[in-house]
Amino acid sequence: AEYMGVFASRYVFGICVISTFCEVIATIMDFQMKVIVKENYGSAEEVAAFMGFFGQMTNSASLLFALVGTQTAINVFGLRFCLLAYPVGCMCVTALVFVYPILPALVFAMVCLKSFNYSLNNPSKELLYLRTTHDIKYKAKSWIDMFGTRGAKSVGSLVNQTLKTSKLMLLQGGSVVSAGFVLVWLVVASRLGH
């Protein structure tokens, strides 16, 4: 019954899009990065060390922006700007990976995606729930957070499974699919930010 609240209102469905499309893109790009990491590092230990370093970079960037940027960005630029800034950034890093399908570009893209999702997209998205009723806030939000994000990761995994036959297809085709999701997300975020 919770899912009916998501689809009954265009506003709440828009929140669902903002919550899930970033997961589709992150799932695609995460797989792209891991394919390139395994290609560049010979042993499982080297891959693990690299992924540990990547996690430290992502968490440090998230913490830094959360401490100095999140509240400032929302207060100075407003909610609409923050709702649009993240998908615009996603489009930029998606284009970067399309043009430069190499490990440094993928690492930069993933650090940006993950850190700004935690520090900018999630707080902005949560502010959208303030305009909803108590029922929507708890029922639809829980459905979106549980089933919507897992469904989005499944969609991203399906894209990866379909495109993994060729590294070039995975990197460039995955970037094109991600860009399509970003375009829809930008339209929805623009409308919700008013």
GROMACS .gro file of C-alpha atoms in nm:
model
  194
    1ALA     CA    1   0.000   0.000   0.000
    2GLU     CA    2   0.294   0.235   0.060
    3TYR     CA    3   0.386   0.224  -0.307
    4MET     CA    4   0.044   0.365  -0.398
    5GLY     CA    5   0.141   0.687  -0.217
    6VAL     CA    6   0.446   0.713  -0.442
    7PHE     CA    7   0.249   0.684  -0.765
    8ALA     CA    8  -0.063   0.874  -0.652
    9SER     CA    9   0.109   1.211  -0.641
   10ARG     CA   10   0.332   1.362  -0.911
   11TYR     CA   11   0.524   1.547  -0.641
   12VAL     CA   12   0.606   1.229  -0.448
   13PHE     CA   13   0.681   1.043  -0.772
   14GLY     CA   14   0.926   1.324  -0.848
   15ILE     CA   15   1.096   1.264  -0.514
   16CYS     CA   16   1.116   0.897  -0.612
   17VAL     CA   17   1.290   0.991  -0.939
   18ILE     CA   18   1.542   1.210  -0.755
   19SER     CA   19   1.605   0.932  -0.504
   20THR     CA   20   1.643   0.650  -0.754
   21PHE     CA   21   1.797   0.786  -1.072
   22CYS     CA   22   2.118   0.874  -0.890
   23GLU     CA   23   2.139   0.508  -0.783
   24VAL     CA   24   2.104   0.384  -1.141
   25ILE     CA   25   2.388   0.611  -1.254
   26ALA     CA   26   2.609   0.525  -0.955
   27THR     CA   27   2.555   0.151  -1.012
   28ILE     CA   28   2.655   0.181  -1.377
   29MET     CA   29   2.961   0.393  -1.305
   30ASP     CA   30   3.070   0.184  -1.008
   31PHE     CA   31   3.079  -0.126  -1.229
   32GLN     CA   32   3.265   0.065  -1.498
   33MET     CA   33   3.527   0.170  -1.243
   34LYS     CA   34   3.565  -0.180  -1.102
   35VAL     CA   35   3.620  -0.326  -1.449
   36ILE     CA   36   3.901  -0.076  -1.512
   37VAL     CA   37   4.049  -0.126  -1.164
   38LYS     CA   38   4.070  -0.503  -1.217
   39GLU     CA   39   4.232  -0.440  -1.554
   40ASN     CA   40   4.494  -0.206  -1.402
   41TYR     CA   41   4.579  -0.400  -1.087
   42GLY     CA   42   4.704  -0.757  -1.101
   43SER     CA   43   4.629  -0.908  -0.764
   44ALA     CA   44   4.329  -0.912  -0.535
   45GLU     CA   45   4.540  -0.741  -0.268
   46GLU     CA   46   4.620  -0.450  -0.503
   47VAL     CA   47   4.254  -0.415  -0.594
   48ALA     CA   48   4.156  -0.418  -0.225
   49ALA     CA   49   4.421  -0.157  -0.142
   50PHE     CA   50   4.300   0.065  -0.425
   51MET     CA   51   3.934   0.030  -0.320
   52GLY     CA   52   4.032   0.118   0.038
   53PHE     CA   53   4.207   0.431  -0.085
   54PHE     CA   54   3.904   0.514  -0.301
   55GLY     CA   55   3.675   0.477   0.003
   56GLN     CA   56   3.895   0.711   0.205
   57MET     CA   57   3.887   0.973  -0.072
   58THR     CA   58   3.509   0.950  -0.101
   59ASN     CA   59   3.446   0.971   0.272
   60SER     CA   60   3.690   1.259   0.316
   61ALA     CA   61   3.527   1.458   0.034
   62SER     CA   62   3.180   1.386   0.178
   63LEU     CA   63   3.282   1.496   0.525
   64LEU     CA   64   3.452   1.811   0.403
   65PHE     CA   65   3.155   1.922   0.193
   66ALA     CA   66   2.904   1.827   0.464
   67LEU     CA   67   3.092   2.037   0.717
   68VAL     CA   68   3.140   2.348   0.506
   69GLY     CA   69   2.915   2.327   0.203
   70THR     CA   70   2.576   2.165   0.249
   71GLN     CA   71   2.400   2.417   0.469
   72THR     CA   72   2.576   2.707   0.300
   73ALA     CA   73   2.471   2.585  -0.046
   74ILE     CA   74   2.109   2.543   0.059
   75ASN     CA   75   2.095   2.878   0.244
   76VAL     CA   76   2.281   3.084  -0.015
   77PHE     CA   77   2.166   2.928  -0.342
   78GLY     CA   78   1.832   2.774  -0.242
   79LEU     CA   79   1.676   2.432  -0.269
   80ARG     CA   80   1.612   2.447  -0.644
   81PHE     CA   81   1.978   2.517  -0.715
   82CYS     CA   82   2.085   2.226  -0.493
   83LEU     CA   83   1.833   1.989  -0.654
   84LEU     CA   84   1.971   2.081  -0.997
   85ALA     CA   85   2.341   2.102  -0.905
   86TYR     CA   86   2.379   1.731  -0.839
   87PRO     CA   87   2.231   1.603  -1.168
   88VAL     CA   88   2.427   1.871  -1.359
   89GLY     CA   89   2.740   1.740  -1.186
   90CYS     CA   90   2.636   1.385  -1.276
   91MET     CA   91   2.602   1.487  -1.639
   92CYS     CA   92   2.950   1.645  -1.630
   93VAL     CA   93   3.119   1.337  -1.486
   94THR     CA   94   2.921   1.110  -1.719
   95ALA     CA   95   3.051   1.313  -2.014
   96LEU     CA   96   3.401   1.296  -1.867
   97VAL     CA   97   3.388   0.916  -1.855
   98PHE     CA   98   3.245   0.902  -2.208
   99VAL     CA   99   3.531   1.115  -2.345
  100TYR     CA  100   3.807   0.977  -2.118
  101PRO     CA  101   3.720   0.616  -2.026
  102ILE     CA  102   4.030   0.579  -1.807
  103LEU     CA  103   4.079   0.501  -1.439
  104PRO     CA  104   4.161   0.855  -1.314
  105ALA     CA  105   3.846   0.991  -1.481
  106LEU     CA  106   3.633   0.713  -1.332
  107VAL     CA  107   3.779   0.760  -0.985
  108PHE     CA  108   3.718   1.135  -0.999
  109ALA     CA  109   3.364   1.075  -1.126
  110MET     CA  110   3.281   0.820  -0.857
  111VAL     CA  111   3.426   1.033  -0.574
  112CYS     CA  112   3.213   1.323  -0.697
  113LEU     CA  113   2.900   1.110  -0.739
  114LYS     CA  114   2.921   0.943  -0.400
  115SER     CA  115   3.038   1.238  -0.193
  116PHE     CA  116   2.789   1.487  -0.337
  117ASN     CA  117   2.508   1.234  -0.314
  118TYR     CA  118   2.568   1.202   0.060
  119SER     CA  119   2.638   1.568   0.127
  120LEU     CA  120   2.416   1.759  -0.118
  121ASN     CA  121   2.157   1.541  -0.290
  122ASN     CA  122   2.030   1.353   0.015
  123PRO     CA  123   1.982   1.661   0.239
  124SER     CA  124   1.811   1.849  -0.047
  125LYS     CA  125   1.586   1.551  -0.120
  126GLU     CA  126   1.489   1.522   0.247
  127LEU     CA  127   1.376   1.886   0.246
  128LEU     CA  128   1.122   1.799  -0.022
  129TYR     CA  129   0.939   1.575   0.225
  130LEU     CA  130   0.858   1.878   0.442
  131ARG     CA  131   0.579   1.968   0.195
  132THR     CA  132   0.411   1.629   0.228
  133THR     CA  133   0.163   1.485   0.475
  134HIS     CA  134   0.265   1.272   0.771
  135ASP     CA  135   0.148   0.953   0.594
  136ILE     CA  136   0.339   1.029   0.275
  137LYS     CA  137   0.647   1.129   0.470
  138TYR     CA  138   0.669   0.793   0.644
  139LYS     CA  139   0.497   0.544   0.417
  140ALA     CA  140   0.605   0.659   0.070
  141LYS     CA  141   0.950   0.758   0.194
  142SER     CA  142   1.010   0.414   0.342
  143TRP     CA  143   0.895   0.249   0.019
  144ILE     CA  144   1.120   0.475  -0.192
  145ASP     CA  145   1.418   0.423   0.039
  146MET     CA  146   1.378   0.047   0.047
  147PHE     CA  147   1.224  -0.075  -0.276
  148GLY     CA  148   1.284   0.222  -0.504
  149THR     CA  149   1.659   0.238  -0.448
  150ARG     CA  150   1.697  -0.140  -0.472
  151GLY     CA  151   1.496  -0.139  -0.792
  152ALA     CA  152   1.718   0.138  -0.926
  153LYS     CA  153   2.029  -0.063  -0.847
  154SER     CA  154   1.869  -0.356  -1.032
  155VAL     CA  155   1.811  -0.136  -1.336
  156GLY     CA  156   2.174  -0.021  -1.325
  157SER     CA  157   2.289  -0.382  -1.293
  158LEU     CA  158   2.072  -0.482  -1.589
  159VAL     CA  159   2.237  -0.209  -1.797
  160ASN     CA  160   2.580  -0.335  -1.687
  161GLN     CA  161   2.487  -0.695  -1.766
  162THR     CA  162   2.365  -0.596  -2.110
  163LEU     CA  163   2.670  -0.384  -2.198
  164LYS     CA  164   2.951  -0.583  -2.039
  165THR     CA  165   3.027  -0.784  -2.353
  166SER     CA  166   3.271  -0.512  -2.460
  167LYS     CA  167   3.472  -0.270  -2.246
  168LEU     CA  168   3.409   0.013  -2.493
  169MET     CA  169   3.037  -0.063  -2.499
  170LEU     CA  170   3.027  -0.073  -2.119
  171LEU     CA  171   3.212   0.256  -2.079
  172GLN     CA  172   3.060   0.460  -2.357
  173GLY     CA  173   2.722   0.289  -2.382
  174GLY     CA  174   2.684   0.302  -2.004
  175SER     CA  175   2.765   0.674  -2.014
  176VAL     CA  176   2.499   0.734  -2.279
  177VAL     CA  177   2.238   0.544  -2.075
  178SER     CA  178   2.340   0.742  -1.764
  179ALA     CA  179   2.306   1.069  -1.957
  180GLY     CA  180   1.951   0.971  -2.053
  181PHE     CA  181   1.861   0.917  -1.689
  182VAL     CA  182   2.020   1.251  -1.597
  183LEU     CA  183   1.815   1.440  -1.857
  184VAL     CA  184   1.487   1.308  -1.715
  185TRP     CA  185   1.612   1.373  -1.361
  186LEU     CA  186   1.695   1.737  -1.449
  187VAL     CA  187   1.342   1.800  -1.576
  188VAL     CA  188   1.189   1.648  -1.262
  189ALA     CA  189   1.427   1.828  -1.024
  190SER     CA  190   1.356   2.160  -1.195
  191ARG     CA  191   0.983   2.117  -1.145
  192LEU     CA  192   1.013   2.004  -0.783
  193GLY     CA  193   1.244   2.290  -0.690
  194HIS     CA  194   0.982   2.559  -0.742
   0.00000   0.00000   0.00000
